[in-house]
Short mmCIF file of C-alpha atoms (C1' of nucleotides) in Angstrom, two decimals:
data_model
loop_
_atom_site.label_atom_id
_atom_site.label_comp_id
_atom_site.label_asym_id
_atom_site.label_seq_id
_atom_site.Cartn_x
_atom_site.Cartn_y
_atom_site.Cartn_z
CA MET D 1 -7.50 -15.90 24.06
CA PRO D 2 -4.05 -14.99 25.32
CA ARG D 3 -1.99 -12.70 23.19
CA LYS D 4 0.91 -14.41 21.49
CA ALA D 5 4.22 -13.90 23.26
CA GLN D 6 6.03 -13.28 20.03
CA GLU D 7 4.14 -11.31 17.43
CA ALA D 8 6.09 -10.41 14.37
CA TYR D 9 4.99 -8.57 11.24
CA THR D 10 6.36 -8.09 7.81
CA ILE D 11 8.18 -4.93 8.88
CA THR D 12 9.76 -6.94 11.79
CA TYR D 13 11.29 -9.38 9.36
CA ALA D 14 12.22 -6.62 6.94
CA VAL D 15 14.33 -5.01 9.71
CA LEU D 16 15.66 -8.38 10.79
CA GLY D 17 16.61 -9.23 7.24
CA PHE D 18 18.41 -5.92 6.78
CA LEU D 19 20.48 -6.73 9.92
CA ALA D 20 21.34 -10.11 8.46
CA ARG D 21 22.35 -8.55 5.12
CA TRP D 22 24.27 -5.49 6.33
CA GLY D 23 25.74 -6.73 9.65
CA ALA D 24 25.87 -4.54 12.73
CA THR D 25 23.84 -1.38 11.92
CA SER D 26 22.15 1.50 13.65
CA GLY D 27 18.51 2.46 13.21
CA TYR D 28 19.64 5.60 11.39
CA ASP D 29 21.68 3.73 8.86
CA LEU D 30 18.94 1.10 8.35
CA LYS D 31 16.56 3.87 7.47
CA ARG D 32 19.04 5.01 4.76
CA ARG D 33 19.23 1.48 3.43
CA PHE D 34 15.40 1.30 3.22
CA ASP D 35 15.31 4.56 1.31
CA GLN D 36 17.73 3.36 -1.29
CA GLY D 37 15.67 1.69 -3.96
CA MET D 38 13.97 -0.75 -1.64
CA GLY D 39 10.69 1.18 -1.73
CA TYR D 40 9.43 -1.30 -4.28
CA ALA D 41 9.60 -4.11 -1.68
CA TRP D 42 8.63 -2.39 1.57
CA GLU D 43 8.78 1.10 3.05
CA ALA D 44 9.57 2.11 6.61
CA THR D 45 9.64 5.26 8.61
CA HIS D 46 12.31 5.90 11.21
CA SER D 47 9.94 5.56 14.16
CA GLN D 48 8.84 2.10 12.85
CA ILE D 49 12.50 1.01 12.50
CA TYR D 50 13.40 2.03 16.02
CA ASN D 51 10.32 0.26 17.31
CA GLU D 52 11.09 -2.98 15.49
CA LEU D 53 14.76 -2.91 16.63
CA ARG D 54 13.55 -2.89 20.27
CA ARG D 55 11.18 -5.64 19.51
CA LEU D 56 13.98 -7.76 17.98
CA LYS D 57 15.99 -7.22 21.16
CA ARG D 58 13.05 -8.31 23.34
CA TYR D 59 12.74 -11.52 21.29
CA GLY D 60 16.42 -12.31 21.43
CA TRP D 61 16.65 -11.97 17.65
CA ALA D 62 19.09 -9.11 17.86
CA GLU D 63 21.56 -7.68 20.38
CA MET D 64 22.48 -4.09 20.88
CA GLU D 65 25.60 -2.22 21.72
CA THR D 66 26.08 1.49 22.36
CA GLU D 67 28.85 3.30 20.53
CA GLU D 68 29.69 6.48 22.25
CA GLN D 69 30.66 9.44 20.05
CA ASP D 70 32.11 12.75 21.04
CA THR D 71 30.68 15.18 18.56
CA ARG D 72 27.51 13.24 17.68
CA PRO D 73 24.72 11.52 19.59
CA ASP D 74 25.51 7.94 20.70
CA ARG D 75 24.78 5.25 18.07
CA LYS D 76 22.93 2.07 19.09
CA VAL D 77 24.28 -0.68 16.89
CA TYR D 78 22.26 -3.83 16.47
CA HIS D 79 23.39 -7.23 15.21
CA ILE D 80 21.39 -10.38 14.49
CA THR D 81 21.64 -13.47 16.74
CA GLU D 82 21.51 -17.18 15.89
CA GLN D 83 17.86 -17.23 16.91
CA GLY D 84 17.22 -14.27 14.74
CA GLN D 85 18.72 -16.07 11.76
CA GLU D 86 16.48 -19.07 12.37
CA ALA D 87 13.42 -16.87 12.60
CA LEU D 88 14.35 -15.11 9.34
CA SER D 89 14.87 -18.33 7.50
CA ALA D 90 11.53 -19.77 8.75
CA TRP D 91 9.68 -16.64 7.60
CA LEU D 92 11.31 -16.79 4.16
CA GLY D 93 9.74 -20.19 3.64
CA GLN D 94 6.22 -18.93 4.30
CA PRO D 95 3.99 -18.31 1.25
CA VAL D 96 3.54 -14.68 0.33
CA GLY D 97 0.48 -12.49 -0.28
CA LEU D 98 -0.30 -10.50 -3.32
CA PRO D 99 1.46 -7.22 -3.89
CA ARG D 100 -0.62 -4.23 -2.83
CA LEU D 101 -0.63 -1.18 -4.93
CA ARG D 102 -2.50 2.07 -4.36
CA ASP D 103 -2.23 4.83 -6.81
CA GLU D 104 -4.20 8.05 -6.58
CA LEU D 105 -3.41 8.88 -10.18
CA ALA D 106 -4.97 5.68 -11.44
CA LEU D 107 -8.05 6.52 -9.43
CA LYS D 108 -8.22 10.02 -10.87
CA THR D 109 -7.70 8.54 -14.32
CA MET D 110 -10.67 6.35 -14.06
CA LEU D 111 -12.75 9.45 -13.01
CA GLY D 112 -11.25 11.61 -15.70
CA ALA D 113 -14.65 12.38 -17.25
CA PHE D 114 -15.81 14.28 -14.21
CA ALA D 115 -13.48 17.26 -14.44
CA PRO D 116 -12.38 19.48 -17.35
CA GLU D 117 -10.31 17.64 -19.98
CA LYS D 118 -7.12 19.48 -19.11
CA THR D 119 -7.19 18.39 -15.46
CA LEU D 120 -6.29 14.75 -15.94
CA LEU D 121 -3.88 15.59 -18.68
CA GLN D 122 -1.95 17.92 -16.35
CA ASN D 123 -1.70 15.29 -13.58
CA LEU D 124 -0.46 12.62 -16.10
CA GLN D 125 2.19 14.98 -17.48
CA ALA D 126 3.45 16.00 -14.07
CA ALA D 127 3.68 12.34 -13.12
CA ALA D 128 5.79 11.60 -16.15
CA LEU D 129 8.47 14.03 -15.02
CA VAL D 130 8.55 12.45 -11.51
CA HIS D 131 8.80 8.89 -12.82
CA GLU D 132 11.53 9.70 -15.37
CA GLN D 133 13.54 10.98 -12.44
CA ARG D 134 12.96 7.80 -10.41
CA LEU D 135 13.93 5.66 -13.31
CA ALA D 136 17.25 7.41 -13.60
CA GLU D 137 17.96 6.89 -9.94
CA LEU D 138 17.15 3.18 -10.09
CA GLN D 139 19.45 2.63 -13.07
CA GLN D 140 22.24 4.04 -10.93
CA GLU D 141 21.39 1.57 -8.12
CA LEU D 142 21.55 -1.32 -10.53
CA GLU D 143 25.18 -0.48 -11.14
CA ASP D 144 25.97 -0.45 -7.46
CA HIS D 145 24.49 -3.86 -6.73
CA GLY D 146 25.56 -5.50 -9.99
CA ASP D 147 23.31 -6.60 -12.81
CA PRO D 148 21.86 -10.01 -11.81
CA ALA D 149 21.59 -10.92 -15.54
CA GLU D 150 25.38 -11.33 -15.64
CA ALA D 151 26.61 -14.68 -14.42
CA SER D 152 29.63 -13.05 -12.73
CA ALA D 153 27.30 -11.32 -10.31
CA TRP D 154 26.33 -14.63 -8.75
CA GLN D 155 29.89 -15.92 -8.35
CA GLN D 156 31.19 -13.25 -6.02
CA PRO D 157 30.18 -13.77 -2.38
CA ILE D 158 27.74 -11.36 -0.68
CA GLU D 159 29.59 -9.54 2.02
CA ASN D 160 28.33 -7.44 4.94
CA GLY D 161 30.22 -4.38 4.02
CA LYS D 162 29.75 -4.48 0.22
CA THR D 163 26.78 -3.36 -1.84
CA HIS D 164 27.33 -6.06 -4.36
CA ASP D 165 24.31 -8.41 -4.16
CA PRO D 166 22.48 -10.01 -7.16
CA TYR D 167 19.39 -10.63 -5.01
CA ILE D 168 19.06 -6.91 -4.33
CA GLY D 169 19.84 -6.47 -7.98
CA LEU D 170 16.73 -8.49 -8.84
CA VAL D 171 14.58 -6.20 -6.74
CA VAL D 172 16.20 -3.05 -8.22
CA GLN D 173 15.51 -4.59 -11.62
CA PHE D 174 11.86 -4.91 -10.56
CA GLY D 175 11.86 -1.22 -9.79
CA VAL D 176 13.34 -0.43 -13.17
CA ARG D 177 10.75 -2.57 -14.88
CA PHE D 178 7.97 -0.97 -12.87
CA GLU D 179 9.02 2.58 -13.71
CA THR D 180 9.54 1.72 -17.36
CA MET D 181 6.07 0.20 -17.51
CA TYR D 182 4.56 3.14 -15.65
CA LEU D 183 6.13 5.63 -18.00
CA ALA D 184 4.96 3.77 -21.08
CA TRP D 185 1.41 3.75 -19.61
CA LEU D 186 1.58 7.48 -18.91
CA HIS D 187 2.80 8.33 -22.36
CA GLU D 188 0.19 6.12 -24.09
CA SER D 189 -2.56 7.52 -21.90
CA ILE D 190 -1.48 11.07 -22.62
CA ALA D 191 -1.33 10.35 -26.33
CA LEU D 192 -4.81 8.78 -26.37
CA LEU D 193 -6.37 11.69 -24.45
CA GLU D 194 -4.76 14.16 -26.79
CA ALA D 195 -5.87 12.36 -29.79
CA ASN D 196 -9.45 11.76 -28.76
CA LEU D 197 -10.47 14.83 -26.81
CA LYS D 198 -11.78 18.12 -28.36
CA MET O 1 -6.60 23.82 16.61
CA PRO O 2 -10.25 23.03 15.83
CA ARG O 3 -10.87 19.90 13.78
CA LYS O 4 -11.99 20.55 10.23
CA ALA O 5 -15.69 20.34 9.71
CA GLN O 6 -15.24 18.39 6.51
CA GLU O 7 -12.41 15.94 6.44
CA ALA O 8 -12.22 13.79 3.38
CA TYR O 9 -9.66 11.18 2.41
CA THR O 10 -8.79 9.41 -0.83
CA ILE O 11 -11.24 6.62 -0.03
CA THR O 12 -13.96 9.31 0.44
CA TYR O 13 -13.44 10.58 -3.05
CA ALA O 14 -13.16 7.07 -4.44
CA VAL O 15 -16.62 6.21 -3.18
CA LEU O 16 -17.93 9.60 -4.28
CA GLY O 17 -16.45 9.05 -7.73
CA PHE O 18 -18.00 5.65 -8.04
CA LEU O 19 -21.41 7.21 -7.26
CA ALA O 20 -20.78 9.83 -10.01
CA ARG O 21 -19.81 7.13 -12.45
CA TRP O 22 -22.48 4.47 -11.72
CA GLY O 23 -25.40 6.49 -10.64
CA ALA O 24 -27.60 5.47 -7.68
CA THR O 25 -25.89 2.58 -6.04
CA SER O 26 -25.96 0.60 -2.76
CA GLY O 27 -22.85 -0.09 -0.60
CA TYR O 28 -23.09 -3.67 -1.54
CA ASP O 29 -22.98 -3.01 -5.26
CA LEU O 30 -20.17 -0.42 -4.89
CA LYS O 31 -18.10 -3.08 -3.19
CA ARG O 32 -18.58 -5.32 -6.26
CA ARG O 33 -17.49 -2.48 -8.52
CA PHE O 34 -14.33 -1.91 -6.43
CA ASP O 35 -13.42 -5.57 -6.67
CA GLN O 36 -13.67 -5.58 -10.45
CA GLY O 37 -10.29 -4.70 -11.76
CA MET O 38 -10.04 -1.38 -9.86
CA GLY O 39 -7.63 -2.90 -7.26
CA TYR O 40 -4.74 -1.31 -9.24
CA ALA O 41 -6.13 2.10 -8.35
CA TRP O 42 -7.52 1.77 -4.82
CA GLU O 43 -8.93 -1.05 -2.69
CA ALA O 44 -11.83 -0.84 -0.26
CA THR O 45 -13.41 -3.14 2.27
CA HIS O 46 -17.14 -3.13 2.72
CA SER O 47 -16.92 -1.64 6.21
CA GLN O 48 -14.92 1.27 4.84
CA ILE O 49 -17.49 1.79 2.04
CA TYR O 50 -20.48 1.88 4.39
CA ASN O 51 -18.57 4.36 6.56
CA GLU O 52 -17.77 6.69 3.68
CA LEU O 53 -21.32 6.57 2.38
CA ARG O 54 -22.55 7.92 5.72
CA ARG O 55 -19.87 10.56 5.62
CA LEU O 56 -20.93 11.63 2.12
CA LYS O 57 -24.48 11.97 3.44
CA ARG O 58 -23.33 14.09 6.41
CA TYR O 59 -21.53 16.46 4.07
CA GLY O 60 -24.41 16.70 1.69
CA TRP O 61 -22.35 15.19 -1.09
CA ALA O 62 -24.84 12.27 -1.42
CA GLU O 63 -28.44 11.42 -0.57
CA MET O 64 -29.88 8.18 0.44
CA GLU O 65 -33.13 6.36 -0.19
CA THR O 66 -34.19 3.02 1.26
CA GLU O 67 -35.50 0.44 -1.16
CA GLU O 68 -37.66 -2.13 0.62
CA GLN O 69 -37.46 -5.63 -0.50
CA ASP O 70 -39.60 -8.60 0.43
CA THR O 71 -37.25 -11.52 0.25
CA ARG O 72 -33.94 -9.60 0.80
CA PRO O 73 -32.66 -7.09 3.32
CA ASP O 74 -33.52 -3.53 2.48
CA ARG O 75 -31.12 -1.75 0.16
CA LYS O 76 -29.87 1.79 0.89
CA VAL O 77 -29.31 3.48 -2.44
CA TYR O 78 -27.05 6.54 -2.56
CA HIS O 79 -26.83 9.15 -5.29
CA ILE O 80 -24.43 12.06 -5.66
CA THR O 81 -25.65 15.67 -5.21
CA GLU O 82 -24.61 18.87 -6.99
CA GLN O 83 -22.31 19.72 -4.08
CA GLY O 84 -20.79 16.22 -4.35
CA GLN O 85 -19.99 16.77 -7.92
CA GLU O 86 -18.27 20.07 -7.16
CA ALA O 87 -16.23 18.43 -4.44
CA LEU O 88 -15.24 15.59 -6.72
CA SER O 89 -14.19 17.93 -9.55
CA ALA O 90 -12.09 20.05 -7.14
CA TRP O 91 -10.36 16.95 -5.82
CA LEU O 92 -9.55 15.78 -9.30
CA GLY O 93 -7.62 18.99 -9.86
CA GLN O 94 -5.31 18.45 -6.78
CA PRO O 95 -1.84 17.07 -7.53
CA VAL O 96 -1.29 13.39 -6.70
CA GLY O 97 1.22 11.54 -4.60
CA LEU O 98 3.45 8.74 -5.77
CA PRO O 99 2.00 5.24 -6.10
CA ARG O 100 2.66 3.04 -3.13
CA LEU O 101 3.61 -0.51 -3.61
CA ARG O 102 4.34 -3.04 -0.98
CA ASP O 103 5.32 -6.54 -2.03
CA GLU O 104 6.34 -9.28 0.37
CA LEU O 105 7.75 -11.31 -2.46
CA ALA O 106 10.13 -8.55 -3.46
CA LEU O 107 11.25 -8.37 0.08
CA LYS O 108 11.84 -12.07 0.30
CA THR O 109 13.66 -11.93 -3.01
CA MET O 110 16.20 -9.44 -1.75
CA LEU O 111 16.77 -11.67 1.27
CA GLY O 112 17.02 -14.82 -0.88
CA ALA O 113 20.52 -15.61 0.29
CA PHE O 114 19.34 -16.30 3.83
CA ALA O 115 17.33 -19.44 3.25
CA PRO O 116 17.94 -22.64 1.27
CA GLU O 117 18.09 -21.97 -2.45
CA LYS O 118 14.85 -23.82 -3.17
CA THR O 119 12.85 -21.62 -0.84
CA LEU O 120 12.84 -18.42 -2.92
CA LEU O 121 12.39 -20.41 -6.13
CA GLN O 122 9.23 -22.02 -4.80
CA ASN O 123 7.74 -18.72 -3.85
CA LEU O 124 8.52 -17.16 -7.20
CA GLN O 125 7.03 -20.13 -9.02
CA ALA O 126 3.82 -20.10 -6.94
CA ALA O 127 3.48 -16.35 -7.67
CA ALA O 128 3.76 -16.92 -11.39
CA LEU O 129 0.63 -19.09 -11.37
CA VAL O 130 -1.35 -16.50 -9.39
CA HIS O 131 -0.34 -13.61 -11.66
CA GLU O 132 -1.13 -15.55 -14.81
CA GLN O 133 -4.65 -16.02 -13.48
CA ARG O 134 -5.00 -12.34 -12.70
CA LEU O 135 -3.76 -11.29 -16.13
CA ALA O 136 -6.42 -13.48 -17.81
CA GLU O 137 -9.15 -11.82 -15.66
CA LEU O 138 -7.96 -8.39 -16.52
CA GLN O 139 -7.98 -9.10 -20.28
CA GLN O 140 -11.62 -10.00 -19.90
CA GLU O 141 -12.30 -6.68 -18.16
CA LEU O 142 -10.63 -4.80 -21.00
CA GLU O 143 -13.20 -6.17 -23.36
CA ASP O 144 -16.09 -5.06 -21.07
CA HIS O 145 -14.94 -1.51 -20.78
CA GLY O 146 -13.69 -1.09 -24.33
CA ASP O 147 -10.11 -0.79 -25.45
CA PRO O 148 -9.09 2.82 -25.04
CA ALA O 149 -6.58 2.49 -27.79
CA GLU O 150 -9.44 2.44 -30.28
CA ALA O 151 -10.78 5.81 -31.27
CA SER O 152 -14.40 4.50 -31.37
CA ALA O 153 -14.19 3.94 -27.57
CA TRP O 154 -13.93 7.70 -26.99
CA GLN O 155 -16.83 8.66 -29.25
CA GLN O 156 -19.61 6.82 -27.47
CA PRO O 157 -20.88 8.64 -24.34
CA ILE O 158 -20.33 7.19 -20.90
CA GLU O 159 -23.60 6.20 -19.37
CA ASN O 160 -24.62 5.35 -15.81
CA GLY O 161 -25.80 1.89 -16.56
CA LYS O 162 -23.26 0.82 -19.06
CA THR O 163 -19.74 -0.60 -18.43
CA HIS O 164 -18.40 1.07 -21.54
CA ASP O 165 -15.78 3.63 -20.34
CA PRO O 166 -12.42 4.40 -21.98
CA TYR O 167 -11.15 6.02 -18.76
CA ILE O 168 -11.72 2.80 -16.83
CA GLY O 169 -10.19 1.10 -19.84
CA LEU O 170 -7.00 3.07 -19.21
CA VAL O 171 -6.80 1.82 -15.67
CA VAL O 172 -7.52 -1.71 -16.65
CA GLN O 173 -4.84 -1.44 -19.27
CA PHE O 174 -2.55 -0.30 -16.42
CA GLY O 175 -3.37 -3.51 -14.61
CA VAL O 176 -2.68 -5.60 -17.75
CA ARG O 177 0.65 -3.85 -18.18
CA PHE O 178 1.46 -4.32 -14.47
CA GLU O 179 0.72 -8.08 -14.51
CA THR O 180 2.60 -8.50 -17.77
CA MET O 181 5.64 -6.74 -16.33
CA TYR O 182 5.39 -8.71 -13.08
CA LEU O 183 5.25 -12.04 -14.95
CA ALA O 184 8.23 -11.16 -17.14
CA TRP O 185 10.20 -10.24 -13.95
CA LEU O 186 9.20 -13.52 -12.23
CA HIS O 187 10.22 -15.57 -15.20
CA GLU O 188 13.52 -13.81 -15.64
CA SER O 189 14.30 -14.08 -11.95
CA ILE O 190 13.47 -17.83 -11.91
CA ALA O 191 15.65 -18.40 -14.95
CA LEU O 192 18.54 -16.47 -13.43
CA LEU O 193 18.34 -18.35 -10.16
CA GLU O 194 18.18 -21.69 -11.89
CA ALA O 195 21.13 -20.84 -14.11
CA ASN O 196 23.34 -19.48 -11.38
CA LEU O 197 22.62 -21.62 -8.27
CA LYS O 198 23.95 -25.10 -7.51
"C1'" DC F 1 -27.73 -30.03 4.13
"C1'" DA F 2 -23.98 -26.95 3.66
"C1'" DT F 3 -22.19 -23.20 1.37
"C1'" DT F 4 -22.62 -19.05 -1.09
"C1'" DT F 5 -25.19 -14.78 -2.05
"C1'" DC F 6 -27.63 -10.82 -0.65
"C1'" DA F 7 -27.30 -6.82 2.52
"C1'" DT F 8 -25.80 -3.85 6.21
"C1'" DG F 9 -23.61 -2.62 9.98
"C1'" DT F 10 -20.38 -2.35 14.75
"C1'" DA F 11 -16.21 -3.07 17.41
"C1'" DA F 12 -11.46 -3.94 18.02
"C1'" DT F 13 -7.11 -3.96 16.72
"C1'" DC F 14 -3.40 -2.96 13.93
"C1'" DC F 15 0.00 -0.91 11.57
"C1'" DG F 16 1.67 3.22 9.70
"C1'" DT F 17 2.24 8.14 9.62
"C1'" DT F 18 2.85 12.65 11.52
"C1'" DA F 19 4.05 15.51 14.89
"C1'" DC F 20 6.67 16.53 18.83
"C1'" DA F 21 11.16 16.57 21.19
"C1'" DT F 22 16.33 17.39 21.65
"C1'" DG F 23 20.82 19.23 20.38
"C1'" DA F 24 25.35 19.57 18.32
"C1'" DT F 25 27.67 20.06 13.92
"C1'" DT F 26 28.41 20.96 9.28
"C1'" DC F 27 27.34 23.09 5.05
"C1'" DC F 28 25.83 27.10 2.15
"C1'" DG A 1 22.37 33.08 10.20
"C1'" DG A 2 19.58 29.26 8.48
"C1'" DA A 3 19.12 24.86 6.66
"C1'" DA A 4 20.49 20.25 6.48
"C1'" DT A 5 22.70 16.19 8.60
"C1'" DC A 6 23.53 13.11 12.44
"C1'" DA A 7 21.01 10.32 15.85
"C1'" DT A 8 17.33 8.55 18.62
"C1'" DG A 9 13.26 8.38 20.54
"C1'" DT A 10 7.84 9.31 22.34
"C1'" DA A 11 2.97 10.36 21.63
"C1'" DA A 12 -1.06 10.97 19.11
"C1'" DC A 13 -3.78 10.02 15.67
"C1'" DG A 14 -5.30 7.90 11.45
"C1'" DG A 15 -7.16 4.99 8.05
"C1'" DA A 16 -7.37 0.12 6.96
"C1'" DT A 17 -8.23 -4.52 8.10
"C1'" DT A 18 -10.37 -8.22 10.63
"C1'" DA A 19 -13.56 -10.19 13.39
"C1'" DC A 20 -18.14 -10.13 15.15
"C1'" DA A 21 -23.13 -9.90 14.29
"C1'" DT A 22 -27.65 -11.04 11.88
"C1'" DG A 23 -30.79 -13.70 8.88
"C1'" DA A 24 -33.27 -15.18 4.85
"C1'" DA A 25 -32.93 -17.25 0.33
"C1'" DA A 26 -30.86 -19.43 -3.42
"C1'" DT A 27 -27.58 -22.78 -5.06
"C1'" DG A 28 -25.30 -27.25 -5.43
#
DNA sequence: CATTTCATGTAATCCGTTACATGATTCC
DNA sequence: GGAATCATGTAACGGATTACATGAAATG
């Protein structure tokens, strides 16, 4: 069977979508966007992003221009094409798969009986600190993008340069809900272990 | 640099831990255990499980016996060794990484503005049906393993043959919380889109 | 009669991560 | 002086997934 001429993966569309949302952007700046609160949707390493950008160019979904800089390395700035926008829109209409979660701590929790009692408790307590930190960061993000629960957030247009975006707000809100849920689970688990062991 | 004689990954310890928890088990039955509600901790395909079982045997962390059957293919039944239990306990004491989530729907949500309004709404509504189903399944699991919020659940011993296990209960409770949170997010997002579009 | 279940495995590909590579500048 | 930031890439390796493979028995 011949290999498809145009193979595209979730990460391909993620990068394409980011170009649509943010306008002309370099790989370096895309990476920063990915790192800002979007981890709850999809993560990406810089080598992946550079790869996908080249792929988008091959497919004619994006075009590239080099910006020369004196004191810094040149920037390669990509922008989405008409074809790229069509491909993105078509992909958005496809049905989605289930979210995939993998959590070492949950695994160690289920095996908690196979190590000294303190062991699991320590891991749960350490995790609580990390997740409290994450929750605080996300609440800051919510302010940047605008709270999607407020009607005014949907009335302003979404612009390339601006962070204001109620759709992104929905995803950040998902992150907030996730971290809040996770913390509640941690605290309840810690309390139950403390109450019922020894 | 010479390759480590004993490389072990999260999935290695997951399989090892399942052997500790359930006693002598075949790869086939381990796969069924993995599929039952443990997806919120770690997922595994059957080919992965068979691989890891052979690895455990190589390391001396598990031993294998073949059970011949007349009407069915032979079963290879693995059980954990003393060394395996030590390795498991040591791993449980290691600090954990952050949970990793990847969710195509969250990604499509953040890009909702780049397709017709109905598109995202349809995906969100379809997802709500799937997650309601999952939540119902998990609530059944909670009953099987015992609600860890009840003190009596911690007083009974955990036995190889029995499903009763408050630690597993904690993880299933995590799944319940996750699905509940996810559904609330879906419903709120749907409501906000309906209220603010068109 | 077709699908599912039982039961184990191999092979290929895929996608993702990590490490390697470069080099100037700015910050502490 | 050393670390971090800016900026882009290549190469190697890795675990995870999917497809391929077999075959009898039970289920509907």
